[in-house]
mmCIF file of C-alpha atoms and ligand atoms in Angstrom:
data_model
loop_
_atom_site.group_PDB
_atom_site.id
_atom_site.type_symbol
_atom_site.label_atom_id
_atom_site.label_comp_id
_atom_site.label_asym_id
_atom_site.label_seq_id
_atom_site.Cartn_x
_atom_site.Cartn_y
_atom_site.Cartn_z
ATOM 1 C CA MET A 30 56.316 -59.635 -66.572
ATOM 2 C CA LYS A 31 55.664 -63.361 -66.118
ATOM 3 C CA LEU A 32 57.162 -65.392 -63.311
ATOM 4 C CA LYS A 33 57.466 -69.185 -63.103
ATOM 5 C CA LYS A 34 56.174 -69.136 -59.548
ATOM 6 C CA GLY A 35 54.949 -66.838 -56.810
ATOM 7 C CA VAL A 36 57.597 -65.108 -54.733
ATOM 8 C CA LEU A 37 57.288 -64.176 -51.061
ATOM 9 C CA ILE A 38 59.338 -61.268 -49.687
ATOM 10 C CA VAL A 39 59.137 -60.434 -45.977
ATOM 11 C CA LEU A 40 60.190 -57.314 -44.077
ATOM 12 C CA GLU A 41 60.948 -57.700 -40.392
ATOM 13 C CA GLY A 42 62.366 -55.642 -37.561
ATOM 14 C CA ILE A 43 61.431 -54.035 -34.245
ATOM 15 C CA ASP A 44 58.822 -51.263 -33.927
ATOM 16 C CA GLY A 45 59.918 -48.184 -35.864
ATOM 17 C CA SER A 46 62.700 -49.959 -37.791
ATOM 18 C CA GLY A 47 61.284 -48.756 -41.120
ATOM 19 C CA LYS A 48 59.407 -51.847 -42.384
ATOM 20 C CA SER A 49 56.323 -50.023 -43.671
ATOM 21 C CA THR A 50 58.435 -47.348 -45.336
ATOM 22 C CA GLN A 51 60.524 -49.963 -47.126
ATOM 23 C CA ALA A 52 57.520 -52.128 -48.009
ATOM 24 C CA ARG A 53 55.865 -49.133 -49.673
ATOM 25 C CA ARG A 54 58.995 -48.288 -51.637
ATOM 26 C CA LEU A 55 59.531 -51.885 -52.742
ATOM 27 C CA VAL A 56 55.933 -52.336 -53.882
ATOM 28 C CA GLY A 57 56.204 -49.067 -55.865
ATOM 29 C CA ALA A 58 59.471 -50.120 -57.515
ATOM 30 C CA LEU A 59 58.111 -53.562 -58.463
ATOM 31 C CA ARG A 60 54.897 -52.196 -59.946
ATOM 32 C CA ARG A 61 56.814 -49.558 -61.931
ATOM 33 C CA VAL A 62 58.677 -52.290 -63.827
ATOM 34 C CA GLY A 63 55.509 -54.306 -64.375
ATOM 35 C CA VAL A 64 55.867 -56.978 -61.690
ATOM 36 C CA ASP A 65 52.429 -58.162 -60.563
ATOM 37 C CA THR A 66 52.712 -57.368 -56.839
ATOM 38 C CA ALA A 67 50.459 -57.887 -53.824
ATOM 39 C CA PHE A 68 51.027 -56.275 -50.442
ATOM 40 C CA PHE A 69 49.877 -57.545 -47.024
ATOM 41 C CA ARG A 70 50.712 -56.912 -43.394
ATOM 42 C CA GLU A 71 50.442 -58.689 -40.065
ATOM 43 C CA PRO A 72 48.656 -58.306 -37.765
ATOM 44 C CA THR A 73 45.982 -58.149 -40.500
ATOM 45 C CA ARG A 74 42.938 -55.913 -40.726
ATOM 46 C CA GLY A 75 40.755 -59.036 -40.289
ATOM 47 C CA PRO A 76 38.875 -60.053 -37.101
ATOM 48 C CA TRP A 77 41.882 -61.661 -35.359
ATOM 49 C CA GLY A 78 44.112 -58.748 -36.262
ATOM 50 C CA ARG A 79 41.560 -56.306 -34.874
ATOM 51 C CA LEU A 80 41.310 -58.289 -31.674
ATOM 52 C CA ILE A 81 45.102 -58.283 -31.342
ATOM 53 C CA ARG A 82 45.227 -54.492 -31.808
ATOM 54 C CA SER A 83 42.505 -53.904 -29.249
ATOM 55 C CA LYS A 84 44.350 -56.063 -26.698
ATOM 56 C CA ALA A 85 47.636 -54.308 -27.457
ATOM 57 C CA SER A 86 46.269 -51.064 -26.021
ATOM 58 C CA ARG A 87 46.282 -52.804 -22.618
ATOM 59 C CA PRO A 88 49.791 -54.161 -22.090
ATOM 60 C CA ARG A 89 50.154 -57.678 -20.708
ATOM 61 C CA SER A 90 46.393 -58.236 -20.697
ATOM 62 C CA LEU A 91 47.170 -61.562 -22.405
ATOM 63 C CA THR A 92 49.527 -64.317 -21.379
ATOM 64 C CA ALA A 93 52.362 -65.086 -23.777
ATOM 65 C CA GLU A 94 50.563 -68.302 -24.837
ATOM 66 C CA GLU A 95 47.319 -66.433 -25.558
ATOM 67 C CA GLU A 96 49.241 -63.902 -27.600
ATOM 68 C CA LEU A 97 50.968 -66.688 -29.529
ATOM 69 C CA PHE A 98 47.676 -68.336 -30.454
ATOM 70 C CA LEU A 99 46.031 -65.077 -31.533
ATOM 71 C CA PHE A 100 48.931 -64.357 -33.883
ATOM 72 C CA LEU A 101 48.708 -67.942 -35.203
ATOM 73 C CA LEU A 102 44.971 -67.572 -35.861
ATOM 74 C CA ASP A 103 45.485 -64.246 -37.607
ATOM 75 C CA ARG A 104 48.284 -65.748 -39.701
ATOM 76 C CA GLY A 105 46.150 -68.768 -40.540
ATOM 77 C CA ASP A 106 43.599 -66.389 -42.058
ATOM 78 C CA ASN A 107 46.229 -64.384 -43.881
ATOM 79 C CA VAL A 108 47.824 -67.518 -45.360
ATOM 80 C CA ALA A 109 44.517 -68.992 -46.521
ATOM 81 C CA ARG A 110 42.823 -65.836 -47.770
ATOM 82 C CA ASN A 111 45.741 -63.740 -49.030
ATOM 83 C CA LEU A 112 49.141 -65.385 -49.284
ATOM 84 C CA ARG A 113 48.366 -68.762 -50.867
ATOM 85 C CA PRO A 114 45.958 -67.351 -53.492
ATOM 86 C CA ALA A 115 48.445 -64.591 -54.462
ATOM 87 C CA LEU A 116 51.338 -67.051 -54.697
ATOM 88 C CA LYS A 117 49.187 -69.377 -56.759
ATOM 89 C CA ARG A 118 48.523 -66.494 -59.158
ATOM 90 C CA LYS A 119 52.350 -66.221 -59.404
ATOM 91 C CA GLN A 120 52.328 -62.773 -57.877
ATOM 92 C CA THR A 121 55.213 -61.267 -55.979
ATOM 93 C CA VAL A 122 53.996 -60.832 -52.415
ATOM 94 C CA VAL A 123 55.491 -58.191 -50.125
ATOM 95 C CA LEU A 124 54.653 -58.856 -46.493
ATOM 96 C CA ASP A 125 55.189 -56.430 -43.580
ATOM 97 C CA ARG A 126 55.855 -58.836 -40.643
ATOM 98 C CA TYR A 127 55.418 -62.630 -40.648
ATOM 99 C CA TYR A 128 56.177 -65.524 -38.345
ATOM 100 C CA PHE A 129 59.711 -64.261 -37.606
ATOM 101 C CA SER A 130 57.968 -61.537 -35.588
ATOM 102 C CA THR A 131 56.231 -64.241 -33.545
ATOM 103 C CA ILE A 132 59.549 -66.018 -32.962
ATOM 104 C CA ALA A 133 61.213 -62.736 -31.961
ATOM 105 C CA TYR A 134 58.412 -61.121 -29.880
ATOM 106 C CA GLN A 135 56.671 -64.076 -28.264
ATOM 107 C CA GLY A 136 60.138 -65.658 -27.932
ATOM 108 C CA ALA A 137 61.124 -62.556 -25.958
ATOM 109 C CA ARG A 138 58.153 -63.249 -23.674
ATOM 110 C CA GLY A 139 59.667 -66.610 -22.817
ATOM 111 C CA ILE A 140 58.147 -69.077 -25.299
ATOM 112 C CA GLY A 141 60.609 -71.506 -26.919
ATOM 113 C CA ARG A 142 61.605 -70.151 -30.300
ATOM 114 C CA ASP A 143 61.906 -73.606 -31.908
ATOM 115 C CA ARG A 144 58.386 -74.437 -30.833
ATOM 116 C CA ILE A 145 57.023 -71.187 -32.298
ATOM 117 C CA ARG A 146 58.813 -71.889 -35.571
ATOM 118 C CA ARG A 147 57.453 -75.452 -35.784
ATOM 119 C CA LEU A 148 53.864 -74.332 -35.117
ATOM 120 C CA ASN A 149 54.130 -71.771 -37.899
ATOM 121 C CA GLU A 150 55.904 -73.889 -40.467
ATOM 122 C CA ARG A 151 53.100 -76.443 -40.326
ATOM 123 C CA PHE A 152 50.915 -74.082 -42.333
ATOM 124 C CA ALA A 153 52.798 -70.952 -43.350
ATOM 125 C CA PRO A 154 54.682 -70.952 -46.670
ATOM 126 C CA ARG A 155 58.421 -70.312 -46.391
ATOM 127 C CA PRO A 156 59.495 -66.927 -47.728
ATOM 128 C CA ASP A 157 62.057 -66.526 -50.506
ATOM 129 C CA LEU A 158 63.710 -63.545 -48.817
ATOM 130 C CA VAL A 159 63.476 -62.033 -45.335
ATOM 131 C CA PHE A 160 64.923 -58.547 -44.853
ATOM 132 C CA ILE A 161 65.614 -57.768 -41.212
ATOM 133 C CA LEU A 162 65.944 -54.047 -40.569
ATOM 134 C CA ASP A 163 68.115 -53.516 -37.530
ATOM 135 C CA VAL A 164 67.950 -50.400 -35.360
ATOM 136 C CA PRO A 165 68.652 -49.866 -31.658
ATOM 137 C CA PRO A 166 65.343 -49.804 -29.706
ATOM 138 C CA GLU A 167 65.984 -46.177 -28.672
ATOM 139 C CA ARG A 168 66.078 -45.192 -32.344
ATOM 140 C CA GLY A 169 62.978 -47.172 -33.315
ATOM 141 C CA LEU A 170 60.993 -45.838 -30.351
ATOM 142 C CA GLY A 171 62.208 -42.300 -31.035
ATOM 143 C CA ARG A 172 60.843 -42.509 -34.571
ATOM 144 C CA ILE A 173 57.385 -43.556 -33.427
ATOM 145 C CA ALA A 174 57.199 -41.378 -30.320
ATOM 146 C CA GLY A 175 53.944 -39.881 -31.604
ATOM 147 C CA ARG A 176 52.167 -43.261 -31.722
ATOM 148 C CA ARG A 177 50.064 -44.333 -28.786
ATOM 149 C CA ARG A 178 52.285 -46.048 -26.254
ATOM 150 C CA ARG A 179 51.158 -49.249 -24.599
ATOM 151 C CA GLU A 180 53.559 -49.513 -21.710
ATOM 152 C CA PRO A 181 56.185 -47.423 -19.915
ATOM 153 C CA LEU A 182 59.020 -46.475 -22.240
ATOM 154 C CA PHE A 183 61.761 -48.135 -20.198
ATOM 155 C CA GLU A 184 59.859 -51.440 -20.158
ATOM 156 C CA ARG A 185 59.230 -51.320 -23.881
ATOM 157 C CA ARG A 186 62.900 -50.550 -24.502
ATOM 158 C CA ALA A 187 64.063 -53.488 -22.397
ATOM 159 C CA PHE A 188 61.603 -55.803 -24.146
ATOM 160 C CA LEU A 189 62.648 -54.591 -27.612
ATOM 161 C CA ARG A 190 66.302 -55.273 -26.741
ATOM 162 C CA ARG A 191 65.405 -58.938 -26.388
ATOM 163 C CA VAL A 192 63.290 -58.865 -29.542
ATOM 164 C CA ARG A 193 66.173 -57.289 -31.459
ATOM 165 C CA ARG A 194 68.553 -59.988 -30.232
ATOM 166 C CA ASN A 195 66.130 -62.654 -31.470
ATOM 167 C CA PHE A 196 65.941 -60.985 -34.892
ATOM 168 C CA LEU A 197 69.733 -60.793 -35.098
ATOM 169 C CA ALA A 198 69.957 -64.539 -34.419
ATOM 170 C CA PHE A 199 68.224 -65.548 -37.687
ATOM 171 C CA ARG A 200 70.729 -67.167 -40.018
ATOM 172 C CA GLY A 201 70.401 -68.824 -43.403
ATOM 173 C CA PRO A 202 70.374 -68.086 -47.123
ATOM 174 C CA ALA A 203 66.949 -66.364 -47.068
ATOM 175 C CA PHE A 204 67.885 -63.827 -44.355
ATOM 176 C CA ILE A 205 69.363 -60.439 -45.162
ATOM 177 C CA HIS A 206 70.287 -58.232 -42.217
ATOM 178 C CA LEU A 207 70.377 -54.513 -42.990
ATOM 179 C CA ASP A 208 71.366 -51.521 -40.913
ATOM 180 C CA GLY A 209 68.072 -49.637 -40.598
ATOM 181 C CA ARG A 210 69.770 -46.402 -39.546
ATOM 182 C CA GLY A 211 70.819 -45.376 -43.063
ATOM 183 C CA ASP A 212 68.729 -43.067 -45.184
ATOM 184 C CA PRO A 213 65.528 -44.665 -46.466
ATOM 185 C CA ARG A 214 66.499 -44.265 -50.129
ATOM 186 C CA SER A 215 69.789 -46.138 -49.808
ATOM 187 C CA ILE A 216 68.134 -48.934 -47.826
ATOM 188 C CA ALA A 217 65.431 -49.158 -50.507
ATOM 189 C CA ALA A 218 68.097 -49.416 -53.233
ATOM 190 C CA VAL A 219 69.773 -52.370 -51.500
ATOM 191 C CA ILE A 220 66.448 -54.173 -50.998
ATOM 192 C CA ARG A 221 65.379 -53.513 -54.583
ATOM 193 C CA ALA A 222 68.646 -54.809 -56.038
ATOM 194 C CA ARG A 223 68.403 -58.016 -54.022
ATOM 195 C CA VAL A 224 64.753 -58.605 -54.961
ATOM 196 C CA PHE A 225 65.307 -57.867 -58.653
ATOM 197 C CA ARG A 226 68.228 -60.317 -58.710
ATOM 198 C CA LEU A 227 65.943 -63.008 -57.326
ATOM 199 C CA LEU A 228 63.150 -62.186 -59.791
ATOM 200 C CA LYS A 229 65.474 -62.489 -62.782
ATOM 201 C CA ASN A 230 66.030 -66.109 -61.802
ATOM 202 C CA VAL A 231 62.302 -66.759 -61.492
ATOM 203 C CA MET A 232 61.302 -65.195 -64.817
ATOM 204 C CA THR A 233 60.077 -67.357 -67.660
ATOM 205 C CA SER A 234 62.499 -67.015 -70.565
ATOM 206 C CA SER A 235 61.082 -65.502 -73.742
ATOM 207 C CA ILE A 236 62.123 -62.485 -75.840
ATOM 208 C CA PRO A 237 59.720 -59.978 -74.181
ATOM 209 C CA GLN A 238 60.802 -61.414 -70.868
ATOM 210 C CA ARG A 239 64.415 -60.715 -71.730
ATOM 211 C CA ASN A 240 63.473 -57.091 -72.272
ATOM 212 C CA ALA A 241 61.710 -57.151 -68.933
ATOM 213 C CA GLY A 242 64.929 -58.474 -67.446
ATOM 214 C CA LYS A 243 66.715 -55.436 -68.844
ATOM 215 C CA ALA A 244 64.122 -53.209 -67.163
ATOM 216 C CA LEU A 245 65.057 -54.841 -63.862
ATOM 217 C CA ASP A 246 68.744 -54.119 -64.581
ATOM 218 C CA ARG A 247 68.042 -50.465 -65.349
ATOM 219 C CA GLU A 248 66.040 -49.768 -62.191
HETATM 220 P P1 ADP B 163 57.790 -49.707 -38.899
HETATM 221 O O1 ADP B 163 56.831 -50.070 -39.979
HETATM 222 O O2 ADP B 163 58.980 -50.620 -38.851
HETATM 223 O O3 ADP B 163 57.175 -49.490 -37.545
HETATM 224 P P2 ADP B 163 57.898 -47.155 -40.294
HETATM 225 O O4 ADP B 163 58.301 -47.455 -41.698
HETATM 226 O O5 ADP B 163 56.464 -46.865 -40.018
HETATM 227 O O6 ADP B 163 58.438 -48.289 -39.303
HETATM 228 O O7 ADP B 163 58.807 -45.935 -39.821
HETATM 229 C C1 ADP B 163 58.614 -45.293 -38.570
HETATM 230 C C2 ADP B 163 58.945 -43.800 -38.708
HETATM 231 O O8 ADP B 163 60.318 -43.627 -39.016
HETATM 232 C C3 ADP B 163 58.183 -43.105 -39.832
HETATM 233 O O9 ADP B 163 57.865 -41.801 -39.417
HETATM 234 C C4 ADP B 163 59.172 -43.088 -40.990
HETATM 235 O O10 ADP B 163 58.949 -42.004 -41.838
HETATM 236 C C5 ADP B 163 60.505 -42.990 -40.274
HETATM 237 N N1 ADP B 163 61.588 -43.721 -40.975
HETATM 238 C C6 ADP B 163 61.479 -44.888 -41.652
HETATM 239 N N2 ADP B 163 62.677 -45.284 -42.129
HETATM 240 C C7 ADP B 163 63.571 -44.336 -41.748
HETATM 241 C C8 ADP B 163 64.988 -44.178 -41.930
HETATM 242 N N3 ADP B 163 65.722 -45.071 -42.613
HETATM 243 N N4 ADP B 163 65.567 -43.105 -41.374
HETATM 244 C C9 ADP B 163 64.842 -42.200 -40.678
HETATM 245 N N5 ADP B 163 63.520 -42.278 -40.477
HETATM 246 C C10 ADP B 163 62.870 -43.338 -40.991
HETATM 247 P P1 TYD B 164 52.531 -53.540 -36.112
HETATM 248 O O1 TYD B 164 51.160 -53.011 -36.307
HETATM 249 O O2 TYD B 164 53.299 -54.007 -37.287
HETATM 250 O O3 TYD B 164 53.346 -52.446 -35.316
HETATM 251 P P2 TYD B 164 54.557 -51.496 -35.780
HETATM 252 O O4 TYD B 164 53.997 -50.591 -36.820
HETATM 253 O O5 TYD B 164 54.901 -50.808 -34.498
HETATM 254 O O6 TYD B 164 55.678 -52.346 -36.293
HETATM 255 O O7 TYD B 164 52.508 -54.721 -35.061
HETATM 256 C C1 TYD B 164 51.890 -54.568 -33.835
HETATM 257 C C2 TYD B 164 52.688 -55.238 -32.739
HETATM 258 O O8 TYD B 164 52.503 -56.659 -32.791
HETATM 259 C C3 TYD B 164 54.203 -54.980 -32.818
HETATM 260 O O9 TYD B 164 54.655 -54.483 -31.567
HETATM 261 C C4 TYD B 164 54.782 -56.363 -33.024
HETATM 262 C C5 TYD B 164 53.719 -57.297 -32.512
HETATM 263 N N1 TYD B 164 53.715 -58.663 -33.108
HETATM 264 C C6 TYD B 164 53.972 -59.756 -32.293
HETATM 265 O O10 TYD B 164 54.231 -59.603 -31.094
HETATM 266 N N2 TYD B 164 53.930 -61.017 -32.836
HETATM 267 C C7 TYD B 164 53.636 -61.226 -34.148
HETATM 268 O O11 TYD B 164 53.598 -62.391 -34.606
HETATM 269 C C8 TYD B 164 53.378 -60.083 -34.981
HETATM 270 C C9 TYD B 164 53.029 -60.271 -36.431
HETATM 271 C C10 TYD B 164 53.419 -58.817 -34.418
#
């Protein structure tokens, strides 16, 4: 299935909101209908991402500014090495977290959200769609209770309340807010429908492409 341009789809939400689950389902659905799809996540598995993860095991070992710049460095790598090349190849890119996480999380640590956005938009391509999965922090934390915890639960919960509020504040045509408490299959169906609708508008128009369009309708 040929597209006129690359397409960037982002999944966002607090810890345990279901981003990875939905990213996996979306990538599967796209590949099944023959859409050339790449998948990435932030923080990345690269050197900056690894540094971020190692620091995360010791809560508040970094100032908010240090955290901000590590995420910017990691994103700089991801944009240059992964996102831009994939978009240039006209792939559909599914991305688990992007600069809206920086606005929401580092914003919740007190950094101005407009400043964070400006720093990112100097180099990071704008996404076509941003799905924000919304769950109460108690629910998200409950789902990931088995994962190694970085700070006392009550502190994390209070912090994630602010992060959630920042996510809920995103407005504009690219943002789609979804209730993350539903069952994963229904959430996946809503995401898929929205993405397929977008892709139909980005497809090159030829007879085989029209058949591909029908495949998108059937899914
Ligand atoms: P995130 O990537 O946002 O941290 P995950 O997709 O890893 O979240 O999901 C965290 C946990 O919650 C996983 O065990 C996953 O199976 C489960 N989960 C994901 N989505 C849902 C959902 N809609 N309802 C119930 N459990 C879910
Ligand atoms: P991630 O590995 O995606 O964690 P999870 O699976 O719990 O969603 O991200 C690690 C942490 O990094 C997560 O708590 C969110 C945080 N983060 C930021 O604070 N700023 C950012 O810009 C990004 C991308 C992540």
